[in-house]
Amino acid sequence: MLTEINFDGIIGPSHNYAGLSRGNIASASHAGDVSQPRAAALQGIDKMRHNLALGLPQGFFVPLDRPDAPWLATLGTTPEAAEPHLRAQAWSASSMWAANAATVSPAPDSADGKCHLTVANLVTMPHRSHEWPGTLAQLRLAFANPAFAVHAPIPAPFGDEGAANHMRLCSGHGAPGVEIFVYGVGGGRFPARQHLDASKAIARHHRLDPWRTLFIRQSDSAIQGGAFHNDVVAVANEHVLFTHETAFEDREAAHAKIRAAFPAVEIVEVPADAVSLPDAIKSYLFNAQLVSLPDGGGMGLVVPTEARETPAVWNWLEAHVAGNGPIRRLLPVDVRQSMANGGGPACLRLRVVADPATVDPRFIADADKLDRISEVVTRHWPEAIASADLASPALVADVRRARTALLEMLDLAALN
Ligand code: SUG
């Protein structure tokens, strides 16, 4: 049975605030803050527990080995000797944002009937450009079954940020869908991270039907306003597209193209005069998990608690739920440690539509396993990391030990 499984990135022991992502307002404004890796990871695990308790299938990916010494070696340096900006780039725990791990096309969309995954190259940001080898190793393990085809990254310089710039409309997750690739065009103060040529190459590799594949331009004003990924201003689930008025460069043409390709679409648009773009970005209203609740419960919106604290956003949501809209339940979760680096509930997960029986069970969560992961995190994850700590060889040893303890507990030591 094909079903949607959310794979969350477990927040790694090296989580820190280094202000590495130009165009990501939260990352810039928290640069130099002291991070709390243990609390961060426990928040992420609680989100998984929360979604599991809703009856939603849940998987996870493990953190990558950081600081990335082999990557620093390609630059002729080491974690001890690296200049501070390179050291911070090597230390980043950014693989927690699994929405950027890969683009996923479920089997019913592909000509060969396989579920295709292309690992994202993330070349726009140096600290993310070295995630893909470690991510690819996990994808190859988790999705080794012939039901899947896992692809190498699109080559540089065609930037690809994975599922964060990709949406899918369908009548049900297991039915054929329309895939929407949202790309940006560079030239502004902040970079456009998703390149049209990368999106088109992925669509070809995934053997998508050109009639059911759309390429839509992200709006410059959204990118320049801080929406560095499309999933900061839009999210889709089944027949619903939940979007801010400013998400697409040519709003009318974009909506028309979407309606033509998928006539059953229900576009729930939040006007800018109800929720401003800055409020949408600050609250991460759209970086929510729009999920189909089991047993005909309609759709739920898993929002960050920041949405509840932003009056314009909460008023809009409450009015929507009180009316006849498709979102029936608001489900706030606390992922503040990730939010402070610009990662909301939707950034932390990769959606894969598959039969759970075809996924390597080591990557599938249940309540017991989440308890065991929590125990390892509580015992081994550092409590706090300040910028100056990144130079400490003792801390390097601690975070490596922490990750190894997790891999061993999960029987995933092969990833070491
Ligand atoms: O790529 N932040 C990430 C946040 C990614 C959010 N993902 C989605 N929208 N799907 C980024 O900008 C900040 C790291 C730092 O500054 O230390 C960072 O990489």
Tab-separated table of C-alpha atoms and ligand atoms in Angstrom:
chain	number	residue	atom	x	y	z
A	1	MET	CA	0.000	0.000	0.000
A	2	LEU	CA	1.450	3.346	-1.029
A	3	THR	CA	1.340	5.889	1.742
A	4	GLU	CA	3.104	9.127	2.614
A	5	ILE	CA	5.996	8.644	5.020
A	6	ASN	CA	7.678	11.690	6.526
A	7	PHE	CA	11.408	11.219	7.115
A	8	ASP	CA	12.681	13.751	9.634
A	9	GLY	CA	16.331	14.692	9.920
A	10	ILE	CA	17.478	13.954	13.474
A	11	ILE	CA	19.120	17.187	14.646
A	12	GLY	CA	22.830	16.530	14.963
A	13	PRO	CA	25.126	17.083	17.959
A	14	SER	CA	27.026	19.853	16.092
A	15	HIS	CA	23.935	22.112	15.762
A	16	ASN	CA	25.121	25.717	16.047
A	17	TYR	CA	24.299	29.246	14.915
A	18	ALA	CA	26.903	30.491	12.437
A	19	GLY	CA	24.864	32.853	10.252
A	20	LEU	CA	25.837	30.932	7.143
A	21	SER	CA	22.759	31.340	4.944
A	22	ARG	CA	22.570	34.638	3.095
A	23	GLY	CA	18.926	35.428	2.344
A	24	ASN	CA	17.710	33.422	5.354
A	25	ILE	CA	16.720	36.083	7.864
A	26	ALA	CA	16.545	33.779	10.912
A	27	SER	CA	20.032	32.392	10.234
A	28	ALA	CA	21.484	35.899	9.882
A	29	SER	CA	19.755	37.280	12.950
A	30	HIS	CA	20.831	34.412	15.228
A	31	ALA	CA	24.472	34.365	14.066
A	32	GLY	CA	26.760	33.909	17.060
A	33	ASP	CA	24.007	32.844	19.475
A	34	VAL	CA	24.705	29.924	21.773
A	35	SER	CA	22.889	26.850	20.445
A	36	GLN	CA	21.397	23.977	22.435
A	37	PRO	CA	21.960	20.800	20.408
A	38	ARG	CA	20.399	18.491	22.996
A	39	ALA	CA	17.226	20.549	23.349
A	40	ALA	CA	17.116	20.973	19.564
A	41	ALA	CA	17.237	17.234	18.906
A	42	LEU	CA	14.656	16.528	21.617
A	43	GLN	CA	12.314	19.097	20.040
A	44	GLY	CA	12.700	17.321	16.687
A	45	ILE	CA	12.008	13.934	18.298
A	46	ASP	CA	8.904	15.345	20.009
A	47	LYS	CA	7.635	16.509	16.626
A	48	MET	CA	8.061	12.964	15.313
A	49	ARG	CA	6.244	11.580	18.380
A	50	HIS	CA	3.452	14.087	17.831
A	51	ASN	CA	2.964	13.088	14.186
A	52	LEU	CA	3.232	9.385	14.942
A	53	ALA	CA	0.495	9.817	17.571
A	54	LEU	CA	-1.723	11.323	14.843
A	55	GLY	CA	-1.406	7.972	13.073
A	56	LEU	CA	1.049	9.207	10.437
A	57	PRO	CA	3.889	6.912	9.299
A	58	GLN	CA	7.241	8.337	10.377
A	59	GLY	CA	10.830	7.723	9.323
A	60	PHE	CA	14.104	9.528	10.001
A	61	PHE	CA	17.597	10.184	8.692
A	62	VAL	CA	20.647	10.257	10.929
A	63	PRO	CA	22.947	13.284	11.281
A	64	LEU	CA	26.031	13.467	9.062
A	65	ASP	CA	29.568	13.193	10.386
A	66	ARG	CA	30.561	16.732	11.368
A	67	PRO	CA	32.876	18.596	11.253
A	68	ASP	CA	33.381	17.294	7.720
A	69	ALA	CA	37.129	16.600	7.729
A	70	PRO	CA	37.257	14.999	4.238
A	71	TRP	CA	35.618	18.134	2.807
A	72	LEU	CA	38.113	20.378	4.608
A	73	ALA	CA	40.889	18.127	3.270
A	74	THR	CA	39.756	18.937	-0.293
A	75	LEU	CA	40.375	22.562	0.710
A	76	GLY	CA	43.817	21.693	2.075
A	77	THR	CA	42.945	22.142	5.718
A	78	THR	CA	41.656	20.422	8.862
A	79	PRO	CA	39.015	21.101	11.559
A	80	GLU	CA	41.809	22.390	13.856
A	81	ALA	CA	43.621	24.585	11.315
A	82	ALA	CA	40.723	25.857	9.174
A	83	GLU	CA	39.927	29.560	9.021
A	84	PRO	CA	36.834	30.282	11.172
A	85	HIS	CA	34.393	30.665	8.257
A	86	LEU	CA	35.473	27.348	6.699
A	87	ARG	CA	35.438	25.657	10.077
A	88	ALA	CA	31.852	26.787	10.658
A	89	GLN	CA	30.864	25.538	7.201
A	90	ALA	CA	32.362	22.145	8.022
A	91	TRP	CA	30.530	22.002	11.354
A	92	SER	CA	27.018	22.781	10.168
A	93	ALA	CA	24.282	20.357	11.209
A	94	SER	CA	22.239	21.564	8.228
A	95	SER	CA	21.347	18.051	7.043
A	96	MET	CA	18.622	18.202	9.734
A	97	TRP	CA	16.524	20.030	7.120
A	98	ALA	CA	15.574	16.876	5.253
A	99	ALA	CA	13.254	18.732	2.869
A	100	ASN	CA	16.524	19.684	1.189
A	101	ALA	CA	17.842	16.115	1.058
A	102	ALA	CA	16.279	15.115	-2.259
A	103	THR	CA	13.468	15.606	-4.746
A	104	VAL	CA	11.041	12.692	-4.639
A	105	SER	CA	8.698	11.547	-7.416
A	106	PRO	CA	6.366	8.787	-6.252
A	107	ALA	CA	5.982	5.671	-8.404
A	108	PRO	CA	2.572	6.549	-9.918
A	109	ASP	CA	4.106	9.673	-11.511
A	110	SER	CA	6.964	7.912	-13.261
A	111	ALA	CA	6.950	6.061	-16.601
A	112	ASP	CA	8.862	3.138	-15.067
A	113	GLY	CA	6.630	2.756	-11.991
A	114	LYS	CA	9.481	3.357	-9.538
A	115	CYS	CA	9.723	5.983	-6.827
A	116	HIS	CA	12.599	8.254	-7.892
A	117	LEU	CA	14.812	10.266	-5.569
A	118	THR	CA	17.515	12.706	-6.697
A	119	VAL	CA	19.841	13.826	-3.923
A	120	ALA	CA	20.061	17.640	-3.835
A	121	ASN	CA	23.425	19.215	-4.689
A	122	LEU	CA	22.772	22.307	-2.480
A	123	VAL	CA	25.604	24.085	-4.298
A	124	THR	CA	24.451	27.638	-3.581
A	125	MET	CA	25.542	27.570	0.062
A	126	PRO	CA	29.079	26.300	0.806
A	127	HIS	CA	28.057	24.814	4.171
A	128	ARG	CA	25.338	22.749	2.468
A	129	SER	CA	27.265	21.842	-0.706
A	130	HIS	CA	29.035	18.962	1.060
A	131	GLU	CA	25.894	17.323	2.473
A	132	TRP	CA	25.058	15.242	-0.554
A	133	PRO	CA	27.622	12.393	-0.261
A	134	GLY	CA	26.486	11.552	3.279
A	135	THR	CA	22.831	11.980	2.342
A	136	LEU	CA	23.211	9.833	-0.766
A	137	ALA	CA	24.757	7.031	1.303
A	138	GLN	CA	21.645	7.026	3.530
A	139	LEU	CA	19.204	7.201	0.620
A	140	ARG	CA	20.932	4.250	-1.026
A	141	LEU	CA	20.599	2.269	2.181
A	142	ALA	CA	17.055	3.295	3.128
A	143	PHE	CA	15.697	2.920	-0.411
A	144	ALA	CA	17.753	-0.026	-1.671
A	145	ASN	CA	14.603	-1.959	-2.666
A	146	PRO	CA	13.988	-2.142	-6.462
A	147	ALA	CA	10.786	-0.158	-5.886
A	148	PHE	CA	13.090	2.900	-5.799
A	149	ALA	CA	15.602	4.571	-8.115
A	150	VAL	CA	18.089	6.801	-6.291
A	151	HIS	CA	19.974	9.305	-8.452
A	152	ALA	CA	23.290	11.129	-8.012
A	153	PRO	CA	23.134	14.937	-7.732
A	154	ILE	CA	22.640	17.270	-10.689
A	155	PRO	CA	26.066	18.738	-11.476
A	156	ALA	CA	27.114	22.252	-10.460
A	157	PRO	CA	26.469	25.037	-11.237
A	158	PHE	CA	22.770	24.160	-11.532
A	159	GLY	CA	21.605	24.706	-7.981
A	160	ASP	CA	19.137	22.176	-6.618
A	161	GLU	CA	17.561	22.374	-3.141
A	162	GLY	CA	15.422	19.238	-3.320
A	163	ALA	CA	11.834	18.935	-2.148
A	164	ALA	CA	11.795	22.464	-0.662
A	165	ASN	CA	11.161	23.716	-4.205
A	166	HIS	CA	8.868	20.927	-5.324
A	167	MET	CA	5.154	20.288	-4.722
A	168	ARG	CA	2.751	17.572	-5.781
A	169	LEU	CA	-1.005	17.658	-6.345
A	170	CYS	CA	-3.003	14.438	-6.510
A	171	SER	CA	-6.397	13.014	-5.615
A	172	GLY	CA	-4.744	10.691	-3.069
A	173	HIS	CA	-1.066	10.031	-2.323
A	174	GLY	CA	-1.074	6.721	-4.191
A	175	ALA	CA	-2.729	8.178	-7.324
A	176	PRO	CA	-0.844	9.787	-10.236
A	177	GLY	CA	-0.020	13.395	-9.483
A	178	VAL	CA	0.977	16.683	-11.032
A	179	GLU	CA	4.472	17.700	-9.971
A	180	ILE	CA	5.291	21.381	-9.641
A	181	PHE	CA	8.933	22.491	-9.709
A	182	VAL	CA	9.396	26.037	-8.437
A	183	TYR	CA	12.613	27.707	-9.594
A	184	GLY	CA	14.186	31.095	-8.958
A	185	VAL	CA	16.014	33.537	-11.163
A	186	GLY	CA	19.151	35.147	-9.726
A	187	GLY	CA	20.310	38.723	-9.824
A	188	GLY	CA	18.985	40.175	-6.559
A	189	ARG	CA	20.646	40.886	-3.232
A	190	PHE	CA	19.743	37.388	-2.026
A	191	PRO	CA	20.515	34.303	-4.121
A	192	ALA	CA	17.922	32.226	-5.987
A	193	ARG	CA	18.876	28.713	-4.964
A	194	GLN	CA	16.820	26.542	-7.334
A	195	HIS	CA	17.890	26.582	-10.970
A	196	LEU	CA	15.377	25.827	-13.749
A	197	ASP	CA	17.865	23.572	-15.556
A	198	ALA	CA	18.284	21.480	-12.408
A	199	SER	CA	14.505	21.099	-12.041
A	200	LYS	CA	14.114	20.087	-15.687
A	201	ALA	CA	16.952	17.567	-15.447
A	202	ILE	CA	15.319	15.970	-12.397
A	203	ALA	CA	11.971	15.720	-14.198
A	204	ARG	CA	13.736	13.909	-17.061
A	205	HIS	CA	15.638	11.552	-14.738
A	206	HIS	CA	12.407	10.783	-12.886
A	207	ARG	CA	10.683	9.991	-16.202
A	208	LEU	CA	7.774	12.305	-15.466
A	209	ASP	CA	4.976	12.882	-17.940
A	210	PRO	CA	5.542	16.380	-19.436
A	211	TRP	CA	1.757	16.953	-19.346
A	212	ARG	CA	1.724	16.469	-15.619
A	213	THR	CA	4.891	18.435	-14.848
A	214	LEU	CA	4.958	22.198	-14.291
A	215	PHE	CA	7.843	24.633	-13.915
A	216	ILE	CA	6.793	27.779	-12.123
A	217	ARG	CA	8.900	30.772	-11.244
A	218	GLN	CA	9.271	31.774	-7.596
A	219	SER	CA	8.623	35.473	-7.106
A	220	ASP	CA	11.634	37.732	-6.843
A	221	SER	CA	9.921	39.755	-4.150
A	222	ALA	CA	9.430	36.615	-2.049
A	223	ILE	CA	13.098	35.628	-2.446
A	224	GLN	CA	14.292	39.144	-1.688
A	225	GLY	CA	11.864	39.296	1.256
A	226	GLY	CA	13.548	36.232	2.799
A	227	ALA	CA	11.657	33.282	1.250
A	228	PHE	CA	14.856	31.494	0.264
A	229	HIS	CA	12.895	28.310	-0.509
A	230	ASN	CA	9.405	28.003	-1.988
A	231	ASP	CA	8.309	25.949	1.027
A	232	VAL	CA	8.539	29.128	3.109
A	233	VAL	CA	5.553	30.535	1.167
A	234	ALA	CA	3.630	27.523	-0.169
A	235	VAL	CA	2.823	23.903	0.646
A	236	ALA	CA	0.665	21.319	-1.142
A	237	ASN	CA	-1.072	18.163	0.006
A	238	GLU	CA	-3.320	15.985	-2.139
A	239	HIS	CA	-5.679	18.399	-3.963
A	240	VAL	CA	-4.883	21.436	-1.780
A	241	LEU	CA	-2.344	24.146	-2.503
A	242	PHE	CA	-1.872	26.451	0.488
A	243	THR	CA	0.014	29.531	-0.630
A	244	HIS	CA	0.802	33.151	0.062
A	245	GLU	CA	-0.323	35.691	-2.507
A	246	THR	CA	3.286	36.666	-3.244
A	247	ALA	CA	4.709	33.157	-3.751
A	248	PHE	CA	4.880	33.088	-7.555
A	249	GLU	CA	6.355	35.625	-9.962
A	250	ASP	CA	3.269	35.743	-12.187
A	251	ARG	CA	0.477	34.800	-9.797
A	252	GLU	CA	-2.415	34.666	-12.296
A	253	ALA	CA	-0.451	32.664	-14.892
A	254	ALA	CA	0.829	30.284	-12.205
A	255	HIS	CA	-2.649	29.613	-10.828
A	256	ALA	CA	-4.028	29.165	-14.362
A	257	LYS	CA	-1.317	26.648	-15.261
A	258	ILE	CA	-1.956	24.721	-12.058
A	259	ARG	CA	-5.734	24.667	-12.608
A	260	ALA	CA	-5.274	23.518	-16.217
A	261	ALA	CA	-2.974	20.653	-15.198
A	262	PHE	CA	-5.013	19.650	-12.123
A	263	PRO	CA	-8.598	20.945	-12.375
A	264	ALA	CA	-9.594	19.533	-8.976
A	265	VAL	CA	-7.065	21.753	-7.195
A	266	GLU	CA	-8.276	23.823	-4.244
A	267	ILE	CA	-6.030	26.854	-3.971
A	268	VAL	CA	-6.130	28.306	-0.474
A	269	GLU	CA	-4.429	31.641	-0.865
A	270	VAL	CA	-3.564	33.949	2.011
A	271	PRO	CA	-3.715	37.559	0.816
A	272	ALA	CA	-0.841	39.870	1.690
A	273	ASP	CA	-3.241	42.311	3.309
A	274	ALA	CA	-4.327	39.597	5.774
A	275	VAL	CA	-0.813	38.240	6.471
A	276	SER	CA	2.157	40.289	5.266
A	277	LEU	CA	5.136	38.527	3.691
A	278	PRO	CA	7.339	39.454	6.717
A	279	ASP	CA	4.731	37.943	9.093
A	280	ALA	CA	4.482	34.810	6.932
A	281	ILE	CA	8.266	34.431	7.037
A	282	LYS	CA	8.651	35.234	10.731
A	283	SER	CA	5.888	32.807	11.750
A	284	TYR	CA	6.660	30.158	9.099
A	285	LEU	CA	2.920	29.764	8.503
A	286	PHE	CA	3.536	27.964	5.213
A	287	ASN	CA	6.495	25.940	6.406
A	288	ALA	CA	3.907	23.729	7.989
A	289	GLN	CA	3.204	20.068	7.416
A	290	LEU	CA	-0.134	19.910	5.664
A	291	VAL	CA	-1.134	16.325	6.379
A	292	SER	CA	-4.102	14.078	5.609
A	293	LEU	CA	-5.322	12.820	8.962
A	294	PRO	CA	-6.220	9.115	9.054
A	295	ASP	CA	-9.821	7.924	9.231
A	296	GLY	CA	-11.315	10.727	7.188
A	297	GLY	CA	-10.239	13.382	9.666
A	298	GLY	CA	-9.593	15.898	6.891
A	299	MET	CA	-6.337	17.822	6.774
A	300	GLY	CA	-4.269	19.048	9.691
A	301	LEU	CA	-1.651	21.786	9.631
A	302	VAL	CA	1.396	21.109	11.797
A	303	VAL	CA	2.604	24.654	12.427
A	304	PRO	CA	5.467	26.025	14.510
A	305	THR	CA	4.375	27.604	17.807
A	306	GLU	CA	5.606	30.906	16.328
A	307	ALA	CA	2.439	30.879	14.159
A	308	ARG	CA	0.317	31.070	17.325
A	309	GLU	CA	2.380	33.999	18.549
A	310	THR	CA	1.892	36.071	15.383
A	311	PRO	CA	-1.605	37.619	15.712
A	312	ALA	CA	-2.319	38.164	11.993
A	313	VAL	CA	-1.361	34.566	11.253
A	314	TRP	CA	-3.300	32.973	14.107
A	315	ASN	CA	-6.393	35.077	13.348
A	316	TRP	CA	-6.289	33.985	9.717
A	317	LEU	CA	-5.864	30.316	10.690
A	318	GLU	CA	-8.654	30.370	13.271
A	319	ALA	CA	-11.031	31.997	10.792
A	320	HIS	CA	-10.125	29.374	8.181
A	321	VAL	CA	-10.752	26.470	10.549
A	322	ALA	CA	-14.034	28.014	11.706
A	323	GLY	CA	-15.145	28.267	8.069
A	324	ASN	CA	-15.404	25.629	5.413
A	325	GLY	CA	-11.750	25.442	4.417
A	326	PRO	CA	-9.902	22.156	3.919
A	327	ILE	CA	-7.638	22.620	6.970
A	328	ARG	CA	-9.642	21.142	9.847
A	329	ARG	CA	-7.069	21.113	12.673
A	330	LEU	CA	-4.202	23.356	13.783
A	331	LEU	CA	-1.379	21.414	15.380
A	332	PRO	CA	1.387	23.609	16.859
A	333	VAL	CA	4.798	22.046	17.570
A	334	ASP	CA	7.841	23.596	19.250
A	335	VAL	CA	10.918	23.427	17.007
A	336	ARG	CA	12.438	26.738	18.160
A	337	GLN	CA	16.069	25.647	17.972
A	338	SER	CA	15.662	24.794	14.290
A	339	MET	CA	13.446	27.814	13.618
A	340	ALA	CA	16.235	30.121	14.791
A	341	ASN	CA	18.231	28.886	11.793
A	342	GLY	CA	15.267	29.219	9.417
A	343	GLY	CA	14.009	25.625	9.585
A	344	GLY	CA	10.344	24.997	10.405
A	345	PRO	CA	8.345	21.757	10.715
A	346	ALA	CA	8.264	21.237	6.925
A	347	CYS	CA	12.001	21.874	6.489
A	348	LEU	CA	12.743	19.092	8.947
A	349	ARG	CA	11.058	16.382	6.893
A	350	LEU	CA	11.250	14.690	3.503
A	351	ARG	CA	8.019	13.226	2.172
A	352	VAL	CA	8.287	9.872	0.447
A	353	VAL	CA	5.202	8.141	-0.936
A	354	ALA	CA	5.990	4.428	-0.766
A	355	ASP	CA	4.954	1.114	0.660
A	356	PRO	CA	6.592	1.125	4.133
A	357	ALA	CA	7.417	-2.566	3.646
A	358	THR	CA	9.875	-1.565	0.876
A	359	VAL	CA	11.855	0.828	3.119
A	360	ASP	CA	14.809	-0.396	5.200
A	361	PRO	CA	13.172	-0.777	8.655
A	362	ARG	CA	16.187	0.766	10.367
A	363	PHE	CA	14.962	4.166	9.095
A	364	ILE	CA	11.371	3.724	10.276
A	365	ALA	CA	10.311	5.171	13.637
A	366	ASP	CA	7.990	3.813	16.286
A	367	ALA	CA	7.355	5.104	19.800
A	368	ASP	CA	9.909	2.738	21.375
A	369	LYS	CA	12.625	3.613	18.932
A	370	LEU	CA	12.026	7.327	19.454
A	371	ASP	CA	12.431	6.747	23.202
A	372	ARG	CA	15.737	5.007	22.575
A	373	ILE	CA	16.902	7.828	20.289
A	374	SER	CA	15.958	10.319	23.024
A	375	GLU	CA	18.051	8.394	25.535
A	376	VAL	CA	21.134	8.539	23.301
A	377	VAL	CA	20.571	12.245	22.649
A	378	THR	CA	20.084	13.010	26.344
A	379	ARG	CA	23.239	11.140	27.242
A	380	HIS	CA	25.557	12.260	24.428
A	381	TRP	CA	24.431	15.499	22.712
A	382	PRO	CA	26.206	18.651	23.944
A	383	GLU	CA	24.016	20.917	26.000
A	384	ALA	CA	25.284	24.136	24.410
A	385	ILE	CA	27.670	25.269	21.667
A	386	ALA	CA	29.063	28.798	21.341
A	387	SER	CA	30.964	29.919	18.216
A	388	ALA	CA	34.320	29.797	19.993
A	389	ASP	CA	33.728	26.143	20.919
A	390	LEU	CA	34.014	25.029	17.292
A	391	ALA	CA	37.807	25.279	17.610
A	392	SER	CA	37.870	22.820	20.515
A	393	PRO	CA	39.340	19.370	19.667
A	394	ALA	CA	37.552	17.974	22.744
A	395	LEU	CA	34.183	19.085	21.361
A	396	VAL	CA	35.034	17.560	17.959
A	397	ALA	CA	35.642	14.259	19.735
A	398	ASP	CA	32.391	14.633	21.728
A	399	VAL	CA	30.155	15.208	18.704
A	400	ARG	CA	31.737	12.328	16.806
A	401	ARG	CA	31.234	10.028	19.790
A	402	ALA	CA	27.629	11.180	20.092
A	403	ARG	CA	26.824	10.370	16.473
A	404	THR	CA	28.593	7.009	16.663
A	405	ALA	CA	26.538	6.085	19.740
A	406	LEU	CA	23.353	6.828	17.806
A	407	LEU	CA	24.449	4.869	14.721
A	408	GLU	CA	25.371	1.876	16.847
A	409	MET	CA	22.051	1.905	18.675
A	410	LEU	CA	20.201	2.034	15.332
A	411	ASP	CA	22.341	-0.727	13.805
A	412	LEU	CA	23.532	1.817	11.226
A	413	ALA	CA	27.260	1.756	12.019
A	414	ALA	CA	27.809	1.048	8.299
A	415	LEU	CA	27.224	4.771	7.761
A	416	ASN	CA	30.307	5.634	9.830
B	1	SUG	O1	19.438	26.242	3.984
B	1	SUG	N1	19.590	27.135	7.377
B	1	SUG	C1	18.953	26.374	6.311
B	1	SUG	C2	17.466	26.272	6.540
B	1	SUG	C3	16.822	25.323	5.572
B	1	SUG	C4	15.349	25.340	5.651
B	1	SUG	N2	14.807	24.384	4.749
B	1	SUG	C5	13.669	24.548	4.042
B	1	SUG	N3	13.111	25.698	3.881
B	1	SUG	N4	13.166	23.500	3.453
B	1	SUG	C6	19.241	26.993	4.950
B	1	SUG	O2	19.234	28.224	4.854
B	1	SUG	C7	21.507	27.995	8.614
B	1	SUG	C8	22.819	27.476	9.155
B	1	SUG	C9	23.566	28.497	9.972
B	1	SUG	O3	23.465	29.689	9.699
B	1	SUG	O4	24.297	28.091	10.912
B	1	SUG	C10	20.926	27.126	7.507
B	1	SUG	O5	21.657	26.468	6.801
